[in-house]
Coordinates of C-alpha atoms in Angstrom, one line a residue:
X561 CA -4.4 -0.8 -13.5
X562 CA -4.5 1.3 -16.6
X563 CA -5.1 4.9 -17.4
X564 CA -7.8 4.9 -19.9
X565 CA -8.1 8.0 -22.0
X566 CA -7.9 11.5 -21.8
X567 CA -11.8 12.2 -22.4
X568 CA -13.0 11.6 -19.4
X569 CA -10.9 13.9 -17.6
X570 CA -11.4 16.9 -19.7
X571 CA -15.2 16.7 -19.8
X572 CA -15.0 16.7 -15.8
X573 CA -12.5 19.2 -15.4
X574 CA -15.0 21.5 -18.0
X575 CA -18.1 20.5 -16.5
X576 CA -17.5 18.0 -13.2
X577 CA -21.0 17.7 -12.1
X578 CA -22.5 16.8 -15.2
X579 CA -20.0 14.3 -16.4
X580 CA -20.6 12.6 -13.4
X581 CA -24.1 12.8 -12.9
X582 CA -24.8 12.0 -16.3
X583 CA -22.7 9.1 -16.3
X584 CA -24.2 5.7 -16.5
X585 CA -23.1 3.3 -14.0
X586 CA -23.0 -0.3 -15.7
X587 CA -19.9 -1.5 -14.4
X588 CA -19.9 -5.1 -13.3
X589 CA -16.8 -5.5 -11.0
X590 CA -14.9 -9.1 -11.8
X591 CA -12.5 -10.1 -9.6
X592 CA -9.8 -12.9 -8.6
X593 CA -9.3 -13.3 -5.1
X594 CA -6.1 -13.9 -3.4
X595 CA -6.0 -16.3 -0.2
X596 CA -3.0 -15.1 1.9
X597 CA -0.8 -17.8 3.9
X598 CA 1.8 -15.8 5.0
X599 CA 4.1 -15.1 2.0
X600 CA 6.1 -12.3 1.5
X601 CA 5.0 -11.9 -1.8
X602 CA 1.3 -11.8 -1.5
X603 CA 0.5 -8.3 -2.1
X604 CA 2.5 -8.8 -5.5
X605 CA 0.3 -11.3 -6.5
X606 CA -2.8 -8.9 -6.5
X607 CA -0.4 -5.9 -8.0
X608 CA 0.6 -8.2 -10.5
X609 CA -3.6 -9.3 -11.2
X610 CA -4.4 -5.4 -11.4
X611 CA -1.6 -4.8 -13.5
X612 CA -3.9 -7.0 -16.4
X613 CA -6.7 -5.0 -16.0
X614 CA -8.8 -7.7 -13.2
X615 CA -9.1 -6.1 -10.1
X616 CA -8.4 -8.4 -7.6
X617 CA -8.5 -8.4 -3.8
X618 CA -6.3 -10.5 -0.6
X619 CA -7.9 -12.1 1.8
X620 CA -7.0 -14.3 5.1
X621 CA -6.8 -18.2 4.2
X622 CA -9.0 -19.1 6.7
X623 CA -11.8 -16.5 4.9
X624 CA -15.2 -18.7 5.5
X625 CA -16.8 -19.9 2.0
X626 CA -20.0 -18.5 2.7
X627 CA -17.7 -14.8 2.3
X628 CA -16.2 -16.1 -1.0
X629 CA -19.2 -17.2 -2.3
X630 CA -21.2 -13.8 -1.6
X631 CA -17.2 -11.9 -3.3
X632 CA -17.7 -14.1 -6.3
X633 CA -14.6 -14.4 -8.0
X634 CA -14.0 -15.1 -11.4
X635 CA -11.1 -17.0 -10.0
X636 CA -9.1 -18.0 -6.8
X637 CA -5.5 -17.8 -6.2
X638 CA -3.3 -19.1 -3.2
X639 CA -0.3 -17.5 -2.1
X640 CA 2.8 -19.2 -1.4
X641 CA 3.7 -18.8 2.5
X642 CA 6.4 -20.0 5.2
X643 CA 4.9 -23.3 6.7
X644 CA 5.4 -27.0 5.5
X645 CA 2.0 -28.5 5.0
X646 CA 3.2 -31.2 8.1
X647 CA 2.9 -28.4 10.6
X648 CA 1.2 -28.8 13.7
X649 CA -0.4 -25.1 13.1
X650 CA 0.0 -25.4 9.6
X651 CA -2.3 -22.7 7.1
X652 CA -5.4 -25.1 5.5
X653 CA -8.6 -24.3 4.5
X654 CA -12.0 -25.8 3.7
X655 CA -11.3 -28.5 0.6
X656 CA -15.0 -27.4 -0.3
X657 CA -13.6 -24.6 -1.9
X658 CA -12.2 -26.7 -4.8
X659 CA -15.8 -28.1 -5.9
X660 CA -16.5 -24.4 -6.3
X661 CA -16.4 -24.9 -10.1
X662 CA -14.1 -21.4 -9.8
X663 CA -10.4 -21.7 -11.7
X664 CA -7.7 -21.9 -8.8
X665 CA -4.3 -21.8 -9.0
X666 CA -2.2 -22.5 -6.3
X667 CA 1.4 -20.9 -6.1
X668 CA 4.6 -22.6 -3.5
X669 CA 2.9 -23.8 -0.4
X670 CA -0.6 -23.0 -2.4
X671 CA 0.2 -25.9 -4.6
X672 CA 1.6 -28.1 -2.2
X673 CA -1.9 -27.7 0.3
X674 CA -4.0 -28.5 -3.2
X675 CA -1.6 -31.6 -3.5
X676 CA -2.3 -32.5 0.2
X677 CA -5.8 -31.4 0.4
X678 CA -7.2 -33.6 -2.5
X679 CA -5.5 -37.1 -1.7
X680 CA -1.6 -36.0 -3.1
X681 CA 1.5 -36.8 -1.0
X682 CA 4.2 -33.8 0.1
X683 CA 7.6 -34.3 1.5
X684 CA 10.1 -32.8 2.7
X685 CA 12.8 -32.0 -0.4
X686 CA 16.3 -33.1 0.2
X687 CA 17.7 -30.4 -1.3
X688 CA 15.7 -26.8 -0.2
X689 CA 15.6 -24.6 -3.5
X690 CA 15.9 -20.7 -2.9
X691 CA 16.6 -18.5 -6.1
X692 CA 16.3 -18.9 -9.5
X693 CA 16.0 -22.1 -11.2
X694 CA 15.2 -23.3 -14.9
X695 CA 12.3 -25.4 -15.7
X696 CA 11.0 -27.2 -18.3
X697 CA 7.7 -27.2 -19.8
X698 CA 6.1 -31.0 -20.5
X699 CA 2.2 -29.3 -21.5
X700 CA 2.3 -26.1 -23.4
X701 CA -1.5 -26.0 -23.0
X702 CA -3.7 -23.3 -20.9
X703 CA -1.0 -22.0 -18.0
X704 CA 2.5 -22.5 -20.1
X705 CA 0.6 -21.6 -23.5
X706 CA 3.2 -19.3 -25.7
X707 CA 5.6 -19.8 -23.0
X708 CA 9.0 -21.5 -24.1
X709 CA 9.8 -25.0 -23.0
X710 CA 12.7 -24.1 -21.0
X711 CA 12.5 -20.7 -19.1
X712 CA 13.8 -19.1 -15.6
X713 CA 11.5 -18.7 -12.7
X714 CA 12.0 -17.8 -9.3
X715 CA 12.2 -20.7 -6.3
X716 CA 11.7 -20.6 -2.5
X717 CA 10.7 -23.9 -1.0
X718 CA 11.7 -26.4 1.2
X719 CA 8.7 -29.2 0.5
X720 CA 7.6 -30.8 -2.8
X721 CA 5.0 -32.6 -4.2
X722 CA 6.1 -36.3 -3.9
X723 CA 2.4 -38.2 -5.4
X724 CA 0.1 -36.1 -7.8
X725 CA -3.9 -36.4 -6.3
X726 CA -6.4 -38.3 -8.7
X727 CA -7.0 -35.9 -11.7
X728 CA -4.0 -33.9 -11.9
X729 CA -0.6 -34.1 -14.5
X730 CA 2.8 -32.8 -14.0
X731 CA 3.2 -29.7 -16.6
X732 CA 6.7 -28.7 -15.8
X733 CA 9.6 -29.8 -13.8
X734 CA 12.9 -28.4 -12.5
X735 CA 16.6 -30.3 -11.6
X736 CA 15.3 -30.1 -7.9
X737 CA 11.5 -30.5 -8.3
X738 CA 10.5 -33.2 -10.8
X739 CA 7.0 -31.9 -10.0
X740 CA 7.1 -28.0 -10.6
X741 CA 3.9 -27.2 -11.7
X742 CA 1.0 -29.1 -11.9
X743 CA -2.8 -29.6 -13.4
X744 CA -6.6 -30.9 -12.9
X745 CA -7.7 -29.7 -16.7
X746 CA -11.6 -30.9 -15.7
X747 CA -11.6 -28.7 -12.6
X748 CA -9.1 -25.7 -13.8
X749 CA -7.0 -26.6 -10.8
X750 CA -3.2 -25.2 -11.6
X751 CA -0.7 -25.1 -9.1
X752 CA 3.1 -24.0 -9.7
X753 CA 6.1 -24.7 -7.1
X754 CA 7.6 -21.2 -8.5
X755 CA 6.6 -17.5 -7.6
X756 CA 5.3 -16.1 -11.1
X757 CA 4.1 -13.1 -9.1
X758 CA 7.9 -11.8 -8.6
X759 CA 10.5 -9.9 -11.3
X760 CA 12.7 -13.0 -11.0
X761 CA 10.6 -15.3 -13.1
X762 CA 11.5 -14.1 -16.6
X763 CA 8.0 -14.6 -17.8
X764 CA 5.8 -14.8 -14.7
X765 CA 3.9 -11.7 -16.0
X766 CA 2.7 -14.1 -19.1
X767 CA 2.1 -17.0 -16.9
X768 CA -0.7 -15.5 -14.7
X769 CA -2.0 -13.5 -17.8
X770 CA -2.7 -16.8 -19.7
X771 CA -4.8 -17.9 -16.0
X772 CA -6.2 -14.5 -15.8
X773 CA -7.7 -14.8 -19.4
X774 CA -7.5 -18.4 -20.8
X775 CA -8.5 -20.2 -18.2
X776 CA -10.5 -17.5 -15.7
X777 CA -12.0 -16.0 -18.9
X778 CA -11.8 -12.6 -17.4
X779 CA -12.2 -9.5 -20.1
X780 CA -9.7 -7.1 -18.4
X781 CA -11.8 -4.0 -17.8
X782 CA -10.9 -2.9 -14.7
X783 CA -9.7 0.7 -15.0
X784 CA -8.5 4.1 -12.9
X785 CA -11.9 5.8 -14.8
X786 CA -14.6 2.6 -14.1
X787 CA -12.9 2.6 -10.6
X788 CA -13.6 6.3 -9.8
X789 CA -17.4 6.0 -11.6
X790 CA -17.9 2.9 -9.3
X791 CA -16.5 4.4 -6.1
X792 CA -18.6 8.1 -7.0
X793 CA -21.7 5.6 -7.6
X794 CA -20.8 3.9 -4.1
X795 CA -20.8 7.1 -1.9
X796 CA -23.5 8.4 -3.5
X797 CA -26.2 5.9 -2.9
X798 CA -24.5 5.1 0.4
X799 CA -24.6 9.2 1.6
X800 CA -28.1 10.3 0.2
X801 CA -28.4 14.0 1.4
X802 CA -26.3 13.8 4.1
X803 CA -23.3 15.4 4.7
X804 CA -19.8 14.4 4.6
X805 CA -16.8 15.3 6.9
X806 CA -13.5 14.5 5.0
X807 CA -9.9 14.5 7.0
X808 CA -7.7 16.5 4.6
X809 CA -4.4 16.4 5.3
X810 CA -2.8 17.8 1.9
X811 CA -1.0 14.5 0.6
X812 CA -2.2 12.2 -2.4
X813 CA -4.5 9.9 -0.5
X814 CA -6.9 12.8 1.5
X815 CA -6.7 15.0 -2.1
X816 CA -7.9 12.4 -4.4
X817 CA -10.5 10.9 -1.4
X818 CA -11.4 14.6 -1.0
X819 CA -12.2 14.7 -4.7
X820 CA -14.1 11.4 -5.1
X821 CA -16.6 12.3 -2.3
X822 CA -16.6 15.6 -3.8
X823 CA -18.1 14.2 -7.1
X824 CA -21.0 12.0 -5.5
X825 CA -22.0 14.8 -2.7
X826 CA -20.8 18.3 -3.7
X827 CA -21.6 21.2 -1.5
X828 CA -22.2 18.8 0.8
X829 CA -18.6 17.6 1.4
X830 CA -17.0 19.8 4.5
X831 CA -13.3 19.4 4.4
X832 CA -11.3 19.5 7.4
X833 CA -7.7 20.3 8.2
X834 CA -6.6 19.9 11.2
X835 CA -3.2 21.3 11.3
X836 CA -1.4 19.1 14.2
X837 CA 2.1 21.3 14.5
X838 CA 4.3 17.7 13.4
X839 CA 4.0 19.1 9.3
X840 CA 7.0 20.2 7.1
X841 CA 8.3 23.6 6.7
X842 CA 5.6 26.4 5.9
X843 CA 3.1 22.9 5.0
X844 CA 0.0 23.9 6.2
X845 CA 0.0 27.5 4.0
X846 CA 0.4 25.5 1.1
X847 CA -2.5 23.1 2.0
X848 CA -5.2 25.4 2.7
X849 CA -4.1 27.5 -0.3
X850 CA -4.1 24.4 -2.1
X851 CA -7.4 23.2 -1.9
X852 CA -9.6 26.2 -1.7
X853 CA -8.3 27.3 -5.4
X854 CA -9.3 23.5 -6.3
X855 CA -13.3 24.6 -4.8
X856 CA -13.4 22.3 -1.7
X857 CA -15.3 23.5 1.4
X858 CA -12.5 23.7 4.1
X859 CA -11.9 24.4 7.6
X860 CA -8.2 25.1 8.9
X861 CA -8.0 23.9 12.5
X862 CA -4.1 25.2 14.1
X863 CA -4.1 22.4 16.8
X864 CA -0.4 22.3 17.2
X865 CA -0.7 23.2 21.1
X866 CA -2.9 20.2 21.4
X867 CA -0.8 17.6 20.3
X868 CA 2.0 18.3 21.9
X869 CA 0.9 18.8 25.3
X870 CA -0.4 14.9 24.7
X871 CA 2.9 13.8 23.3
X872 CA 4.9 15.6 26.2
X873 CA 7.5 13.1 27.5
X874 CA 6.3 10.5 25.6
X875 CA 9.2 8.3 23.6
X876 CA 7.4 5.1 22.7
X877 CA 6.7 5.3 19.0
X878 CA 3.3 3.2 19.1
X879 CA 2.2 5.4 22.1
X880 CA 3.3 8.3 20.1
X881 CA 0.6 6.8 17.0
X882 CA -1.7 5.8 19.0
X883 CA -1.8 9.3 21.1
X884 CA -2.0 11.4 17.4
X885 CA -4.8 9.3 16.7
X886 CA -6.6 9.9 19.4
X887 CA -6.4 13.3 19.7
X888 CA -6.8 13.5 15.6
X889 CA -10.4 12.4 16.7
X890 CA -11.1 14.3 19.7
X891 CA -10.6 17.6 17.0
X892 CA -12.9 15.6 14.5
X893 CA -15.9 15.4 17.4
X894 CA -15.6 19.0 17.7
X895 CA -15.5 20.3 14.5
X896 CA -18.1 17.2 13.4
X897 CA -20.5 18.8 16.1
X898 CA -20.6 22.3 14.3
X899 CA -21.6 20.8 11.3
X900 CA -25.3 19.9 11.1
X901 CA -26.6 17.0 9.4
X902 CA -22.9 15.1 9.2
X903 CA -23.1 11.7 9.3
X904 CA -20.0 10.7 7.5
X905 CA -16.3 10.5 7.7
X906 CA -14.2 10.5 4.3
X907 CA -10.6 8.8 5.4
X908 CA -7.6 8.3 2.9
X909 CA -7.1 5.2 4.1
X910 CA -4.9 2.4 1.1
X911 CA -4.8 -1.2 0.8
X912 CA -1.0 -1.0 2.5
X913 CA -2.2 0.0 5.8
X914 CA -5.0 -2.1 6.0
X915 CA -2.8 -5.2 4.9
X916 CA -0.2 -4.0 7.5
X917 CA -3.3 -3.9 10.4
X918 CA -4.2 -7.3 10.2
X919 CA -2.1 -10.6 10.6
X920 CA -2.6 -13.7 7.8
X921 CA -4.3 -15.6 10.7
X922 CA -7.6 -12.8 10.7
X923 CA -7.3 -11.7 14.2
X924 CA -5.2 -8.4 14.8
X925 CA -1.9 -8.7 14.7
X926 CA -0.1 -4.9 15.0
X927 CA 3.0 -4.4 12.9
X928 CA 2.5 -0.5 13.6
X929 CA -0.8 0.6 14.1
X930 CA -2.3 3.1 11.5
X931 CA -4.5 5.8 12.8
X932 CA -6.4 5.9 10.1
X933 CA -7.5 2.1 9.9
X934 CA -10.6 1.5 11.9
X935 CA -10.5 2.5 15.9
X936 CA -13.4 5.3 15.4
X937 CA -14.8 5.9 18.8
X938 CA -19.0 4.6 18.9
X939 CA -19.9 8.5 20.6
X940 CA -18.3 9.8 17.4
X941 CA -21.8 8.7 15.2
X942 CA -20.2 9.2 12.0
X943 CA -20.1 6.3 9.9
X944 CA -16.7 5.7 8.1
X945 CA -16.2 6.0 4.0
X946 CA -12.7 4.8 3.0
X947 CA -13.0 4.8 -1.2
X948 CA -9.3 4.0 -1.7
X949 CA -9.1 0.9 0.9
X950 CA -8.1 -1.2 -1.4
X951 CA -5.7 0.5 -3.9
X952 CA -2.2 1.0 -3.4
X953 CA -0.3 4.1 -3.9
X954 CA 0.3 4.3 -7.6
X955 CA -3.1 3.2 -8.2
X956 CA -4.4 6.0 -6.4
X957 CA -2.0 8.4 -8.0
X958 CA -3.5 7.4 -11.1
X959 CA -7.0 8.1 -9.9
X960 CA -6.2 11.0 -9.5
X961 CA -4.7 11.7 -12.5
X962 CA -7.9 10.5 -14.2
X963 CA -9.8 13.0 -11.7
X964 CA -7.6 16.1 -12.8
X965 CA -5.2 16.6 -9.2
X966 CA -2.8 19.4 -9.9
X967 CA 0.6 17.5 -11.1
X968 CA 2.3 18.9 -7.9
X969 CA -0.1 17.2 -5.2
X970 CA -0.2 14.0 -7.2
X971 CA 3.9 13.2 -7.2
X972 CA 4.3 14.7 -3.8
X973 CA 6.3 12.1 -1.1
X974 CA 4.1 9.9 1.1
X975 CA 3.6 11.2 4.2
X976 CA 2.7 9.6 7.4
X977 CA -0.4 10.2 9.0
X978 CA 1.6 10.7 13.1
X979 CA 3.7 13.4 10.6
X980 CA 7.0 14.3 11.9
X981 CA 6.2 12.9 15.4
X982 CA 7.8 9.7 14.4
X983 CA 11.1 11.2 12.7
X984 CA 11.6 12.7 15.8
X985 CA 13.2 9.4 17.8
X986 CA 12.4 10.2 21.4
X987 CA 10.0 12.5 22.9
X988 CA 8.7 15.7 20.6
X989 CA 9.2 18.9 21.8
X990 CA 9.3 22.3 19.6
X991 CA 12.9 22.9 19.3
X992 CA 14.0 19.1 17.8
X993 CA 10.5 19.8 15.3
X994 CA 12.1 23.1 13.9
X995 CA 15.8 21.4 13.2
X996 CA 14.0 18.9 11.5
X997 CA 12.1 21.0 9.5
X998 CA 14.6 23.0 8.1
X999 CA 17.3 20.1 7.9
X1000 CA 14.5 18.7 6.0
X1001 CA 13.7 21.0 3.9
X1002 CA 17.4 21.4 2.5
X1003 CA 17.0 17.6 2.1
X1004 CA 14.3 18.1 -1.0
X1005 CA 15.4 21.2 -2.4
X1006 CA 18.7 19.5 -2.6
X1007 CA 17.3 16.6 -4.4
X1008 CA 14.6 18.6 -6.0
X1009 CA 17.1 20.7 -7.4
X1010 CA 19.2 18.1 -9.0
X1011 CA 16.0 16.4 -10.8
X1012 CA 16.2 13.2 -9.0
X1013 CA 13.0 13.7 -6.5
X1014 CA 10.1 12.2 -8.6
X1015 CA 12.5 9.3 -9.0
X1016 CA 12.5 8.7 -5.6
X1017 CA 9.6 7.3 -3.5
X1018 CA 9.9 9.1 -0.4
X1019 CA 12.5 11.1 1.0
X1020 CA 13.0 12.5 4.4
X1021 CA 15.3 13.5 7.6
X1022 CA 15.2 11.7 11.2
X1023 CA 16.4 13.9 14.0
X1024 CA 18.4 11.1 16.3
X1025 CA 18.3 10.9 20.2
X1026 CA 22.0 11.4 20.0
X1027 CA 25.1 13.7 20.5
X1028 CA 28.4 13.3 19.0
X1029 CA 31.4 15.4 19.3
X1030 CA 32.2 17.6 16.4
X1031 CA 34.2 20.7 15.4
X1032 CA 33.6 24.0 13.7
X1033 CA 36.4 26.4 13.3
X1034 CA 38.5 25.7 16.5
X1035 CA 35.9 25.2 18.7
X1036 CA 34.5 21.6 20.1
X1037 CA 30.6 21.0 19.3
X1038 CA 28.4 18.4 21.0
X1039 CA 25.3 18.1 18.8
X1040 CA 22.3 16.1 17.0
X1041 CA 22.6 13.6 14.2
X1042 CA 20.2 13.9 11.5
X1043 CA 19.8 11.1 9.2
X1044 CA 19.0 11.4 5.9
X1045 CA 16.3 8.2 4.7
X1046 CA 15.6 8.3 0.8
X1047 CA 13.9 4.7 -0.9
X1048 CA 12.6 4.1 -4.1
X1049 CA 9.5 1.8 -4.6
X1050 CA 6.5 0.9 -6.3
X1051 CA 3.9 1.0 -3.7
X1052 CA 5.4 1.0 -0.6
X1053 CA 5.5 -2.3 0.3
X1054 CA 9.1 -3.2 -0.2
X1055 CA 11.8 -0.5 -0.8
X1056 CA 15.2 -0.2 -1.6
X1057 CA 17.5 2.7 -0.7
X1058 CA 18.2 5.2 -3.3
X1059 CA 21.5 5.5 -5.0
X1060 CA 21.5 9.3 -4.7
X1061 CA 25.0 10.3 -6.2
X1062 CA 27.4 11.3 -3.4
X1063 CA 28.2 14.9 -4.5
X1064 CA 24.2 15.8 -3.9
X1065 CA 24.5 13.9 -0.5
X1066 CA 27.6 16.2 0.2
X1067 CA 25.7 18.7 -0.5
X1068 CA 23.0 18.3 1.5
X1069 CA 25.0 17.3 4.7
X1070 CA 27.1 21.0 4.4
X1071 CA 24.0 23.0 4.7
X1072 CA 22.3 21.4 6.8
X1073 CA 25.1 21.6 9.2
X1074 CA 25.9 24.9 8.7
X1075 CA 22.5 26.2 8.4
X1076 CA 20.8 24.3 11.0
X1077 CA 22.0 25.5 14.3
X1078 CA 22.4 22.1 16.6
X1079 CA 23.3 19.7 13.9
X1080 CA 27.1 18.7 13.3
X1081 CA 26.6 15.2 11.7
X1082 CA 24.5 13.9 9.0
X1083 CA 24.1 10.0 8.2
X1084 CA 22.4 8.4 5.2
X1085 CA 20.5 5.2 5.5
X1086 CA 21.2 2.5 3.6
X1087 CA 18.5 -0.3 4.9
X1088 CA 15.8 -1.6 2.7
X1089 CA 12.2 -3.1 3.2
X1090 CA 12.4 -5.7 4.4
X1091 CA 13.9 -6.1 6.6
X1092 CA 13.5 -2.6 8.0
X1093 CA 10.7 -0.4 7.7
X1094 CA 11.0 3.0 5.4
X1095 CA 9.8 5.0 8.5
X1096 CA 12.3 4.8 11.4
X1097 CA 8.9 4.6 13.9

């Protein structure tokens, strides 16, 4: 996505309700859709997409084509993914979809099921190839145009394509893969054996912009300002003169979904905060202070008794979620039935939760459930408005750069929606909230202080279950661990740990141990995503 210019930003921040009720809303949405089979690199297909300007969108593989027909996409891609075509259970879908006349391109195990679907042969490789490989390019037309005739792309497969189906030519091949990338020019049917989508594949970024334009013919004009026009548009003619609830929790995604339904509804947007006792140290001043001085319409509910009552003796983290989100609800029906004329909930919710919510195969498939993904109880009779569903992180940061969010809300840390309930391994209780709080605390000033926080994605302490034996002055201690997590990302979807230079992290641990009563040993955490998660629950 790109940031268009500065103009549209100033005349709202001078005069809000007119730039956006003036606006004309013209904006024809084109988009490429993105049939998931299980890959691991899916959601960088679509990043990769909106990085050229085309929003584009993932679906299941087994999406019926009835539904594609009615998304109309300027083009069709299909993700790579774990299975061999041979599989009893193997990913297909309907072969109708390639007399669509729509430009498809199939990537790894998407080429292969084009091959297999439309009459080619695929067996299994003698020789698996994972990792980077060099190709050569035998038609410099449409996919490979500008592209060099020998160049580096990035393998994982352990099938190839054996017999081409009627139609199609060979445009590149590797040492392993004498078919590598493949073509139907008559149909605009591509398919490549390598992952364009990832870093590794020196000029990937090229390769789906020449499918993207060349071939899908798509102008590119999908930006942060046309997405927040269509989205104000959206809730707009969706609300009419009702009123809007929105769950404000004073991180980037509630802010910038507070200020979109702000824009279509105005006065008739009621913010509410429910404050659950599992935020950061002194959080929930700084929220309510926050947004009032931006003009929003909130209510401040302290429910910190509430929650932890629920989560008493509880250790389970999906119990924990699941509890939060619950209750996070009960406090919405009350506060939702002292508003009159509410029929809508504003949630925060991105394109990373919802991906994370549902399984490739369609049906529910719980990594870690997200509270605010669906699950709104029928008695509640408010009807749901999620404006950022399908944007990740960045994007949204960017959106709400173009809607003029103070520079200190927009590159605050994510934070999850169960707050410190899942740092705390184990069950809650007061005491383990307030070491955390202040161990994590000292964490970001530490890191604030040495410039390095707005390089990092997210950065946070996890008070352990554990003891360990320690010593201060002559005395033995027996005392909590806290670990110290810090990863650095684009969207959240994979991470790696951060490098933080070991004189902060020295740091750091000293005062945490000798200011936080309770703690005598600090740990850093070196996993990255995948295979672990960047929360610990």
């Amino acid at each position: 996505m790109r940031v268009s210019d500065c103009g549209f930003i100033q005349s709202t921040i001078m005069n809000p309700k007119s730039a956006f009720r003036d606006q004309k809303f013209s904006i024809m949405l084109e988009s490429v859709l993105v049939l998931d089979f299980g890959s691991q690199y899916t959601q960088l297909i679509a990043r990769r997409i909106r990085e050229l300007g085309v929003y584009s969108e993932i679906k299941p593989f087994n999406t019926h084509l009835e539904q594609i027909k009615k998304i109309q996409p300027k083009a069709i891609i299909l993700s790579g993914g774990p299975a061999s075509v041979w599989d009893e259970e193997a990913p297909s879908l309907n072969p109708n979809i390639f007399d669509l006349e729509i430009p498809i391109l199939g990537i790894c195990y998407g080429m292969q099921l084009t091959a297999h679907l439309l009459g080619g042969k695929v067996e299994r490789s003698e020789r698996r190839e994972f990792g980077p490989a060099e190709i050569k390019i035998t038609d410099s037309s449409d996919l490979f145009s500008n592209i060099p005739e020998k160049t580096r792309v990035w393998m994982s497969h352990g099938d190839r394509v054996l017999k081409l189906p009627d139609g199609f030519i060979s445009i590149a091949r590797s040492g392993n893969s004498p078919v590598a990338a493949i073509k139907d020019e008559e149909k605009r049917i591509f398919g490549t054996q390598f992952h364009p989508e990832v870093v590794h594949t020196e000029l990937g970024k090229e390769i789906l912009s020449n499918f993207v334009f060349k071939i899908a013919k798509c102008l590119g004009s999908w930006t942060t300002k046309s997405f927040a026009e269509t989205a104000i548009k959206d809730i707009r003619d969706k609300v009419g003169d009702s009123r809007v609830i929105c769950a404000l929790s004073g991180g980037v995604d509630s802010a910038v979904t507070a200020l979109i339904v702000q824009r279509a509804v105005w006065d008739r947007l009621q913010c509410i905060f429910v404050d659950t006792g599992l935020l950061r140290l002194n959080e929930a001043k700084q929220v309510v202070e926050t947004f009032r001085n931006l003009g929003l319409n909130l209510f401040h509910v302290d429910a910190g008794k509430r929650f932890l009552d629920r989560l008493q003796g509880v250790e389970d983290p999906e119990k924990k979620r699941k509890i939060i989100g619950e209750e996070f609800i009960r406090v919405f029906e009350e506060e939702a039935s002292k508003i009159r004329e509410a029929e809508f909930l504003a949630q925060g919710t991105l394109y990373p939760d919802v991906i994370e919510s549902v399984s490739v195969k369609g049906p529910s498939a719980t990594i870690k459930s997200h509270h605010n993904v669906g699950g709104l109880p029928e008695k509640m009779n408010l009807k749901l408005i999620e404006p950022l569903r399908e944007l990740f992180k960045d994007e949204v940061r960017e959106v709400g750069l173009e809607l003029g969010l103070p520079p200190e809300i927009l590159g605050r840390h994510p934070f999850p929606g169960p707050g410190l309930a899942i740092r705390v391994m184990g069950e809650v209780t007061e005491d383990k909230l307030k070491k955390l709080r202040l161990a994590d605390d000292i964490f970001i000033e530490e890191i604030k202080k040495a410039g390095i926080y707005n390089d990092i994605w997210q950065a946070f302490c996890v008070f352990l279950p554990i003891k360990t034996v320690g010593v201060m002055g002559d005395e033995r201690t027996y005392e909590n661990v806290i670990a110290l997590r810090a990863v650095t990302s684009l969207d959240g979807m994979t991470a790696n740990w951060a490098r933080i230079p070991y004189e902060i992290l020295e740091e750091t641990s000293r005062r945490i141990i000798n200011e936080v009563k309770g703690i005598n040993r600090v740990v850093y955490d070196i996993s990255t995503k995948p295979p672990s998660t960047i929360e610990w629950e």
